[in-house]
C-alpha positions as semicolon CSV with decimal commas, in nm:
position;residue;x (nm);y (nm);z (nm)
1;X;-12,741;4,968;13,066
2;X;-12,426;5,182;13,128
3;X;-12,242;5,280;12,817
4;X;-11,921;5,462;12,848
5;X;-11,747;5,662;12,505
6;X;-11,385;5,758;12,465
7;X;-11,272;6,088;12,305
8;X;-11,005;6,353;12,238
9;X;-10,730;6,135;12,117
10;X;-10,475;6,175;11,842
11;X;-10,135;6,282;11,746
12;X;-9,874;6,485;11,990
13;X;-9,509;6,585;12,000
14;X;-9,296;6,417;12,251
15;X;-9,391;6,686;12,536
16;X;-9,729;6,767;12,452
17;X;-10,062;6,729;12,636
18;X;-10,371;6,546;12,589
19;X;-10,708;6,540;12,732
20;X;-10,958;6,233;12,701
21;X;-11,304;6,233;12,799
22;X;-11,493;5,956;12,927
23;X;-11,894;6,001;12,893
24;X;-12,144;5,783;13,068
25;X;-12,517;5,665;12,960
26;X;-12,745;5,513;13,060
27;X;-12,718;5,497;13,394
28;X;-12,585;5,735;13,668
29;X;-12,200;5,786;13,692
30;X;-12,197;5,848;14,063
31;X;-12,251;5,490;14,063
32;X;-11,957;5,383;13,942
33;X;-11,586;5,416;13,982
34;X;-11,437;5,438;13,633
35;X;-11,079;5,294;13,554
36;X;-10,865;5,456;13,317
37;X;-10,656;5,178;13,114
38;X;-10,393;5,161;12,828
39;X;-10,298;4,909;12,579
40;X;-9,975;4,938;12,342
41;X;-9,930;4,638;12,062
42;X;-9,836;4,338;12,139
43;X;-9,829;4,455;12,529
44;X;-10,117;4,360;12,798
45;X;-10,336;4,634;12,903
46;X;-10,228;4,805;13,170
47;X;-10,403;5,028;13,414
48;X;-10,329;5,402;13,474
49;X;-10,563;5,502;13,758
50;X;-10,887;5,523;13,871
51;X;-11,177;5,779;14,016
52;X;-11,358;5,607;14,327
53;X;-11,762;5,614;14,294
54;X;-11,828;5,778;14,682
55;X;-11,523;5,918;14,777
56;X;-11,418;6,046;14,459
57;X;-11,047;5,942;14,546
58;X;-10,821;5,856;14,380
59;X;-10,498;5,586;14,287
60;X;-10,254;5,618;14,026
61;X;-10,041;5,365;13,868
62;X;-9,634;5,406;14,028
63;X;-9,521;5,369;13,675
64;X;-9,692;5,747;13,544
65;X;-9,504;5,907;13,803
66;X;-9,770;6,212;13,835
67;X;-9,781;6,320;13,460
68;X;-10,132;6,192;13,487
69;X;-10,463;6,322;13,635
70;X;-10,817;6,198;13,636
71;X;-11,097;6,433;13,733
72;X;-11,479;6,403;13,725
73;X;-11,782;6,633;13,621
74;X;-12,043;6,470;13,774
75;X;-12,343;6,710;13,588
76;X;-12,175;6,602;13,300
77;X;-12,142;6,229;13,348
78;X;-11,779;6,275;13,194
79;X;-11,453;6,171;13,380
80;X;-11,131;6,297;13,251
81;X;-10,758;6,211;13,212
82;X;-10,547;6,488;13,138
83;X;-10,197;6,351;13,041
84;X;-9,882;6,602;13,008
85;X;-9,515;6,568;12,925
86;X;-9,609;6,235;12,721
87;X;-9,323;6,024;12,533
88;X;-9,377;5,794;12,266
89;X;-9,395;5,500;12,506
90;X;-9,735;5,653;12,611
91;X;-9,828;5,562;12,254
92;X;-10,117;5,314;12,342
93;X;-10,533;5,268;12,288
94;X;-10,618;5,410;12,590
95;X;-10,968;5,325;12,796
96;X;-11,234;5,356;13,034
97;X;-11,391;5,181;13,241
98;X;-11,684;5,126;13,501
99;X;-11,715;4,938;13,806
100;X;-12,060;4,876;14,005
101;X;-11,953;4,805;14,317
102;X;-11,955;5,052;14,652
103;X;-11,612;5,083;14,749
104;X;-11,256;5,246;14,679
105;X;-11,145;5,201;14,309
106;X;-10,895;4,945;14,219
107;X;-10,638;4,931;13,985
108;X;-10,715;4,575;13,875
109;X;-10,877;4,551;13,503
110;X;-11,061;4,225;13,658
111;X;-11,297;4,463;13,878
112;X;-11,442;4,657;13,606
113;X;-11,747;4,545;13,410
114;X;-11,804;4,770;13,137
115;X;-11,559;4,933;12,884
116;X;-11,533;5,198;12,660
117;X;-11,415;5,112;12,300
118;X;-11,071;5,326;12,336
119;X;-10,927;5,615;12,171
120;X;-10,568;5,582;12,028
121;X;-10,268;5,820;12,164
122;X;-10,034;5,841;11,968
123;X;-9,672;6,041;12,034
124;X;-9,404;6,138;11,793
125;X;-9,003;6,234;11,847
């Protein structure tokens, strides 16, 4: 059963960087495509972008406007999001998350069946 574990949030400047990892196990990550996601209070989750399973391509939300970039070490069943220039809008519990099926990631939080328990972000002025 495919278990996926958020890390390497916390507190930044308006500016700063941030790196979260997402760790698979359990089952093999080249069989998924994993989903990054955010959700700020009292706003729906949102999706960010997303690593395709195969291909390894990848989509990004319009809205990040390239401050965002998701990589994957396979040996390490670990994708990444490294985030830069981040405001305090990006202040959110961000996620991961896995889908099963063969194909070109979506951005849709419908497709994805399992989810990581989040790791806040959180960025001060």
């Amino acid at each position: 059963q495919l278990q996926l574990a958020e890390s390497g949030g916390g507190l930044v400047q308006t500016g700063g960087s941030l790196k979260l990892s997402c760790v698979a196990s359990g089952a093999a990550l080249a069989d998924y495509s994993i989903g990054w996601f955010r959700q700020a209070p009292g706003k729906a989750r949102e999706a960010i972008g997303c690593i395709s399973n195969r291909s390894n391509g990848r989509k990004y939300g319009a809205s990040d406007e390239g401050r965002f970039t998701i990589t994957k070490a396979l040996l390490k069943s670990t994708v990444y999001i490294e985030m830069s220039n981040l405001k305090p809008a990006d202040t959110a519990v961000y996620y991961c998350a896995a889908d099963d099926e063969f194909g070109e990631c979506a951005l849709r939080e419908d497709q994805y069946e399992y989810w990581g328990r989040g790791s806040q972000v959180t960025v001060s002025s």
